[in-house]
Short mmCIF file of C-alpha atoms in Angstrom, two decimals:
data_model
loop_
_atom_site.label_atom_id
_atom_site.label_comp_id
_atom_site.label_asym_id
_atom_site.label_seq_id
_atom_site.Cartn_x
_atom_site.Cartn_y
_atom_site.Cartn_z
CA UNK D 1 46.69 88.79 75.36
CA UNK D 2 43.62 86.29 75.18
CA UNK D 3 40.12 88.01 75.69
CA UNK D 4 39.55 86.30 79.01
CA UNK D 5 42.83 87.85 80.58
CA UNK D 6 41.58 91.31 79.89
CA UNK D 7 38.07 90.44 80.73
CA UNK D 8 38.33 88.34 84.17
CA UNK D 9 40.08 88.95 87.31
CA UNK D 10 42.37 87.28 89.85
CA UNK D 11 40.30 85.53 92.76
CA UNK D 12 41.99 87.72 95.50
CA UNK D 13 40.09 87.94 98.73
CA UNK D 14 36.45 86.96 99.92
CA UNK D 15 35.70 90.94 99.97
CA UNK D 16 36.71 91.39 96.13
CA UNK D 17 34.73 88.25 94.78
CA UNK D 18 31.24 89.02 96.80
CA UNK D 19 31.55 92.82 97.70
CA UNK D 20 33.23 93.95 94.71
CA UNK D 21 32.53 94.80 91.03
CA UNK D 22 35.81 92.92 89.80
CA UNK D 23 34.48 90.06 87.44
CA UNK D 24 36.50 86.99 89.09
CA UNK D 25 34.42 84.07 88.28
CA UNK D 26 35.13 80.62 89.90
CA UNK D 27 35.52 78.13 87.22
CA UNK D 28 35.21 74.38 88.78
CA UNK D 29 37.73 71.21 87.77
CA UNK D 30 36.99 71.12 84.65
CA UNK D 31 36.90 74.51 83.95
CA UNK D 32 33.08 75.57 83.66
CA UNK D 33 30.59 77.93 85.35
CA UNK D 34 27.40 77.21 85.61
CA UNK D 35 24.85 79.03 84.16
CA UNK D 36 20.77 79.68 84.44
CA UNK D 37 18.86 81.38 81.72
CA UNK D 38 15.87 82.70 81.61
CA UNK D 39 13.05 84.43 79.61
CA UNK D 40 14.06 88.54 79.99
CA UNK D 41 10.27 89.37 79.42
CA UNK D 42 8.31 86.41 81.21
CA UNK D 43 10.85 85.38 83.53
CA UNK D 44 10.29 81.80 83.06
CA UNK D 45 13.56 79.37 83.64
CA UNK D 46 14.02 78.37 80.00
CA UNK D 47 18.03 76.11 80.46
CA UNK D 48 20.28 75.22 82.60
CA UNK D 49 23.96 74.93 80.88
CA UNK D 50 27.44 75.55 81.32
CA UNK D 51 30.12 77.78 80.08
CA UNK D 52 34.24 77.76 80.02
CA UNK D 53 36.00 80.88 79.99
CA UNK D 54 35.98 81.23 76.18
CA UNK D 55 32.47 81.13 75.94
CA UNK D 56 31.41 83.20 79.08
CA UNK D 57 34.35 85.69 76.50
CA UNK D 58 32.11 85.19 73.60
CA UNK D 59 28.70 85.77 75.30
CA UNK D 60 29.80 89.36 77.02
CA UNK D 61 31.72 90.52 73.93
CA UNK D 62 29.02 88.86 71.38
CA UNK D 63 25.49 89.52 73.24
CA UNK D 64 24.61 86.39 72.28
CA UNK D 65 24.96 83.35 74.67
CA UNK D 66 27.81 80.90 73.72
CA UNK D 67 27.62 77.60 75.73
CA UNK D 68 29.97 74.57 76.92
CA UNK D 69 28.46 71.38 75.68
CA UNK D 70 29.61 69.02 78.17
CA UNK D 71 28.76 66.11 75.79
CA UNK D 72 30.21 67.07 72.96
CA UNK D 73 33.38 68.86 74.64
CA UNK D 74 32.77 72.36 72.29
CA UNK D 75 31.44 75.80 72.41
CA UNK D 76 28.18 76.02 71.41
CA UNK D 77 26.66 79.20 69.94
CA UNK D 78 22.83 78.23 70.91
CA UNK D 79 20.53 78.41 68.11
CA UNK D 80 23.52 77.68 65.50
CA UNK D 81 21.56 74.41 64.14
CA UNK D 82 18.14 75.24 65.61
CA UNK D 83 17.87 79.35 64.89
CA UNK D 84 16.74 79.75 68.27
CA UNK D 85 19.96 82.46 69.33
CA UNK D 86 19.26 83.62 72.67
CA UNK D 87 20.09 87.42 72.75
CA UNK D 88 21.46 88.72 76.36
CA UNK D 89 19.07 91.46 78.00
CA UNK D 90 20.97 90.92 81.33
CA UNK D 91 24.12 88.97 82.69
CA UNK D 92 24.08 88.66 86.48
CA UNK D 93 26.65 87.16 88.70
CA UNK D 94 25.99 85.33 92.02
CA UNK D 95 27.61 86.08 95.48
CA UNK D 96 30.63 83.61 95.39
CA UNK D 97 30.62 83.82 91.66
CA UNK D 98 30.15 80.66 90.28
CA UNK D 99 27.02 80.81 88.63
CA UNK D 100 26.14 83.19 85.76
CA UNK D 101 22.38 84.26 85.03
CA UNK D 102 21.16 84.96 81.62
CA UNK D 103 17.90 87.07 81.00
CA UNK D 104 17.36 86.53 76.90
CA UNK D 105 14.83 87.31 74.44
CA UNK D 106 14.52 83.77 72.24
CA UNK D 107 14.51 84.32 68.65
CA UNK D 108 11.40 81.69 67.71
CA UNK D 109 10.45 81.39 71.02
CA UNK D 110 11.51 77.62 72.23
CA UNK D 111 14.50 76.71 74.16
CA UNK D 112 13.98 73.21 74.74
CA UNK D 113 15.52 70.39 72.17
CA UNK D 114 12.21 68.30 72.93
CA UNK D 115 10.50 70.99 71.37
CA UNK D 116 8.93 73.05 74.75
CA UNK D 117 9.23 76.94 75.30
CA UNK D 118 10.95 76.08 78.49
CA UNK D 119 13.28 72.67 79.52
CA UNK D 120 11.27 72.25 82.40
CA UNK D 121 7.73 71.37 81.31
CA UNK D 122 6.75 68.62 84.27
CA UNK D 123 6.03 69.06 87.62
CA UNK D 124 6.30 67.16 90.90
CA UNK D 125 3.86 67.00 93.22
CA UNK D 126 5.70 68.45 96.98
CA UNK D 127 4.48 68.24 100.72
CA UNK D 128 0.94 67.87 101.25
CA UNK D 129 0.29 67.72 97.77
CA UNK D 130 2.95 64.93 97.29
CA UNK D 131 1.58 63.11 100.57
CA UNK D 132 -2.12 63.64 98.78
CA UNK D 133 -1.39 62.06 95.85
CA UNK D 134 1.21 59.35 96.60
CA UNK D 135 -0.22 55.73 96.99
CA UNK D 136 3.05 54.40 97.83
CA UNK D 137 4.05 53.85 94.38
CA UNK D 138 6.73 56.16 92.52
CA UNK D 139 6.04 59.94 92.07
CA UNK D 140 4.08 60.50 88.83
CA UNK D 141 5.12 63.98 87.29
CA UNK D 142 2.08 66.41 85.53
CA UNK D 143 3.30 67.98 81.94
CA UNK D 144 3.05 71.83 82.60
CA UNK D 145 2.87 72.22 79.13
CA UNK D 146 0.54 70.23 76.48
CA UNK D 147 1.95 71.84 73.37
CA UNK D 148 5.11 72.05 71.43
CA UNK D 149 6.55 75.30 69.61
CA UNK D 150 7.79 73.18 67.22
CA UNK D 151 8.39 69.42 65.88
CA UNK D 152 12.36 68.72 66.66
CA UNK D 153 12.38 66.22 64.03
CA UNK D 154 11.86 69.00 61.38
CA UNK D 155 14.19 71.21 62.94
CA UNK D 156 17.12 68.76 63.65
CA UNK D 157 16.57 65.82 61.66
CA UNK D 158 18.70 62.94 62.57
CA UNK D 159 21.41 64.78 64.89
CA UNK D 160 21.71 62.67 67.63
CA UNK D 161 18.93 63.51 70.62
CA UNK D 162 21.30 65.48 73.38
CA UNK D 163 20.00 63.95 76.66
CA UNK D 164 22.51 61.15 78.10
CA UNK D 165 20.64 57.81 79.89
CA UNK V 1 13.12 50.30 101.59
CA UNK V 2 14.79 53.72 101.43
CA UNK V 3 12.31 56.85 100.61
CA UNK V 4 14.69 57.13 97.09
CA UNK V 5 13.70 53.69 96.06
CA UNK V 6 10.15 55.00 96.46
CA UNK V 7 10.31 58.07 94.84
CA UNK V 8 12.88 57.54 91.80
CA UNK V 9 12.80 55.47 88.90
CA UNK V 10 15.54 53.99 87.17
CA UNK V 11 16.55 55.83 83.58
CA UNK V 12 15.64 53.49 81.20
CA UNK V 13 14.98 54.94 77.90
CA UNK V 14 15.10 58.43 76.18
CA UNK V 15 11.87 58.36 75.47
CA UNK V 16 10.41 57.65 79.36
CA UNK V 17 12.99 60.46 80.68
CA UNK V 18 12.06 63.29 78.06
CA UNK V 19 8.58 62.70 77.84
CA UNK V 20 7.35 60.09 80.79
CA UNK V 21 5.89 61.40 84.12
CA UNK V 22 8.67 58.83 85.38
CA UNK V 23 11.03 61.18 88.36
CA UNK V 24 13.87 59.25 86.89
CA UNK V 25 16.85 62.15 88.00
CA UNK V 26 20.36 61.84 86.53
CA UNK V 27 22.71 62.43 89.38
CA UNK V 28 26.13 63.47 88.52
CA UNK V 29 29.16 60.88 89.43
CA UNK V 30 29.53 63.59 92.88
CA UNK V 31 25.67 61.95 93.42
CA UNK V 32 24.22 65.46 92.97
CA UNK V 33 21.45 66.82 90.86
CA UNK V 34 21.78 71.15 89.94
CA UNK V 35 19.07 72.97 91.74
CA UNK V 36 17.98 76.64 90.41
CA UNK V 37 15.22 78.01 92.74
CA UNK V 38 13.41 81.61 92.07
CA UNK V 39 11.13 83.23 93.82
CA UNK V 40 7.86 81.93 93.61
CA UNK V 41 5.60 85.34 94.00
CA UNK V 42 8.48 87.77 91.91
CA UNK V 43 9.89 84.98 89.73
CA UNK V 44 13.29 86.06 90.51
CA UNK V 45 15.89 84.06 90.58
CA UNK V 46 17.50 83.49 94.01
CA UNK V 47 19.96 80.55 93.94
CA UNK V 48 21.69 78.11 92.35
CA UNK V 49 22.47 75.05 94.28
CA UNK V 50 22.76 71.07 94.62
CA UNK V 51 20.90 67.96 95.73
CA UNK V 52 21.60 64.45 96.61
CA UNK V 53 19.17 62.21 96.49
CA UNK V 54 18.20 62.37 100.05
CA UNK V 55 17.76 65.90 99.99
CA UNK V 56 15.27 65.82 97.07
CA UNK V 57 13.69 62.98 98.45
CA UNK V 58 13.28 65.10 101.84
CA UNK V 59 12.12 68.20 99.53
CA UNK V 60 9.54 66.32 98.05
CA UNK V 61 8.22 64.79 101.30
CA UNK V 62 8.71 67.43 103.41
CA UNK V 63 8.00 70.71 101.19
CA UNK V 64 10.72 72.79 102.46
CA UNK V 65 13.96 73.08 100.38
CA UNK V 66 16.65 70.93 101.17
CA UNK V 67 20.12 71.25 99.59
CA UNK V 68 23.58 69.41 99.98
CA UNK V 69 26.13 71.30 100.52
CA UNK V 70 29.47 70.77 98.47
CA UNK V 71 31.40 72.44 101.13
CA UNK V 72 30.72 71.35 103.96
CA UNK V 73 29.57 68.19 102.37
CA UNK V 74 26.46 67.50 104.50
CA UNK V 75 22.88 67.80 104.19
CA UNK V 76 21.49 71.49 104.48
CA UNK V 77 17.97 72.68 105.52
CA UNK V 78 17.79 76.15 103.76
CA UNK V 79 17.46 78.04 106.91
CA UNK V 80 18.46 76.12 110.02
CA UNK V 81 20.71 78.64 110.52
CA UNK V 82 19.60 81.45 109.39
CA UNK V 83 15.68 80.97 109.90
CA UNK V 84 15.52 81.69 106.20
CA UNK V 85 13.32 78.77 105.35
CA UNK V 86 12.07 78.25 101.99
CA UNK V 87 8.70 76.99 101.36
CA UNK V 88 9.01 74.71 98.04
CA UNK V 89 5.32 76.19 95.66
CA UNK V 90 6.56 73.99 92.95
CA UNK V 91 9.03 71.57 91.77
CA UNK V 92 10.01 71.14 88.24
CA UNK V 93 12.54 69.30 86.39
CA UNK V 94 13.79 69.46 82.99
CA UNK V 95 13.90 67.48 79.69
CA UNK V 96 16.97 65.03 80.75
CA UNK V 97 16.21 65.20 84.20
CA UNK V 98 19.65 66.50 85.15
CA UNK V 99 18.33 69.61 86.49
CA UNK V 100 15.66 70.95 89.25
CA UNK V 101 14.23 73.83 89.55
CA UNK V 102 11.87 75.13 93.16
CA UNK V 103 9.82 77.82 93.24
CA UNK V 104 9.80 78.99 96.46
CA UNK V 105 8.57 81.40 99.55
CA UNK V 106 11.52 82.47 101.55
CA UNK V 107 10.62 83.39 105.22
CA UNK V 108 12.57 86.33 106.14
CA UNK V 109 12.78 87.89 102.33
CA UNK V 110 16.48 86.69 101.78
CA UNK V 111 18.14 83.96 100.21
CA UNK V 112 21.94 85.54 100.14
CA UNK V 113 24.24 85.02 103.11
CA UNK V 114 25.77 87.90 101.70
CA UNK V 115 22.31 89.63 103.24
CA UNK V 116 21.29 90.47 99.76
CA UNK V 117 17.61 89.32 98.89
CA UNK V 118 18.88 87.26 95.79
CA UNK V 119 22.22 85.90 95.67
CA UNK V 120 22.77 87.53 92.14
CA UNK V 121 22.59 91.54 92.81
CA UNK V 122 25.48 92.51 90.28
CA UNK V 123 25.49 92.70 86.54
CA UNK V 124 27.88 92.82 83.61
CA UNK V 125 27.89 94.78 80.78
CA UNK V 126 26.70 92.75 77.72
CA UNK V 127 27.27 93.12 74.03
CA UNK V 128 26.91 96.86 72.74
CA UNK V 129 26.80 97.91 76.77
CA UNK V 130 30.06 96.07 76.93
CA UNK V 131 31.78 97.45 73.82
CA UNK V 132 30.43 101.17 75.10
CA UNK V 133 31.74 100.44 78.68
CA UNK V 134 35.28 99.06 77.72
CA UNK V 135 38.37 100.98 77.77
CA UNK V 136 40.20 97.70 77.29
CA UNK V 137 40.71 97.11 81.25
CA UNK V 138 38.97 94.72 82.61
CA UNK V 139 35.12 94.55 82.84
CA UNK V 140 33.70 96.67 85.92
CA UNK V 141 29.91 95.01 87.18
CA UNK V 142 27.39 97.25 88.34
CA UNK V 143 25.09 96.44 91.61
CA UNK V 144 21.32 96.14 90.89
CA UNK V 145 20.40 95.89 94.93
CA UNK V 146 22.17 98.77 97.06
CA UNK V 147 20.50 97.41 100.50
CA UNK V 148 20.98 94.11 102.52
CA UNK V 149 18.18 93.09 103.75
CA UNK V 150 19.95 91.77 106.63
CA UNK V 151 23.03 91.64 108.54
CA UNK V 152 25.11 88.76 107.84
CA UNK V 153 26.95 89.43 111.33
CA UNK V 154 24.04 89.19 113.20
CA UNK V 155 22.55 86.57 111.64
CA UNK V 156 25.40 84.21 111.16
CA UNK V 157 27.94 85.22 114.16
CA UNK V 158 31.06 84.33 113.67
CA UNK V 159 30.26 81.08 111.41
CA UNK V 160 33.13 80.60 108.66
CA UNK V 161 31.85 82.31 105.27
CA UNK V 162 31.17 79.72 102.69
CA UNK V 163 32.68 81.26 99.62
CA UNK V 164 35.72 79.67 98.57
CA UNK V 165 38.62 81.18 96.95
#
């Protein structure tokens, strides 16, 4: 018997999946969850990724997350090239149970490929402030962050950059 | 000219969508962009939805979250329904621009048409927790929010329930 039959339910009823404590997540067509992680102590959104059933397995069993890389079609134990593991404080499932949230502690304290604490290190100006600052031209983002945690080129060398055009 | 032409830019290079202040979003081939919003005041995290490009067009312009829905396949005004609004306090997006995330103000105190406050208000046993928990049946979650905040009955009627099987 695999891990994920022992671990994951049956999708049975609409009561079960959003009133119940059965784990029956809702895997889409091709076969992932997805999945929001953030810092356990400052709360900060750090990734947004996806796992299959194997690694949403690997990451309850483990403690540490386990990813879906949807470029490169393979689990993906974060922080296996970079060091930066991601160590599971919490593991929270949404209503309909599709989407999985992580709370980690970091091990080196970056998340981000580029190099950033957190993925998301830009903002964009909304509402007034959008209408404020707009002179009919494109939106300009504002970098949230000014510094790096570290220099990727050190830490990954020539391995292909992730991000797909 | 449509509002999209206006606001996006086209994804040239690796270099202008990492590190530009270029809104250059990478919309998947449904046309949607993944949307994780948290709480703006508590940081929580309260849902994890989608965007076309109209509805983060009309987010941006308009400051109150607007999603697509997958389901019903249609624009959605957080709260039209529900009176639920959320009031967008910043917009981020990450490193490959494939991913938004809102900080918001919900009117009303609850994002969950379960009538939760956050649409994630059950966990599962991680790691050592897990391996203590087990008795090799299946994993049993735990709720972290024992009180609705509202009644999904009286808010919503009879409307169908959008979880899907």
């Amino acid at each position: 018997m695999s891990s994920q039959t022992v671990l994951f339910q049956p999708r049975r009823t609409v009561q079960q999946v959003e009133e119940g404590t059965d784990l029956a997540p809702k895997f889409d067509d091709r076969g992932l969850i997805t999945v929001v992680t953030t810092d356990a102590t400052s709360g900060e959104l750090l990734m947004q990724g996806y796992m299959n059933a194997e690694a949403l397995s690997l990451t309850i069993s483990g403690g540490e997350a386990v990813y879906f890389s949807r470029n490169r079609q393979l689990l993906w134990h974060k922080g296996a090239t970079s060091g930066l593991t991601q160590t599971v404080r919490e593991l929270l499932v949404d209503d309909d149970q599709d989407c999985i949230w992580l709370k980690v502690d970091v091990a080196g304290g970056a998340s981000c490929h580029v190099g950033y604490r957190s993925c998301f290190y830009r903002r964009v100006p909304v509402g007034d402030e959008y209408a404020a600052s707009q002179t009919g031209a494109a939106v300009e983002m504002e970098f949230t962050d000014s510094e790096k945690v570290f220099d990727p080129l050190e830490v990954y060398g020539d391995a292909p950059n992730p991000t797909v055009l």
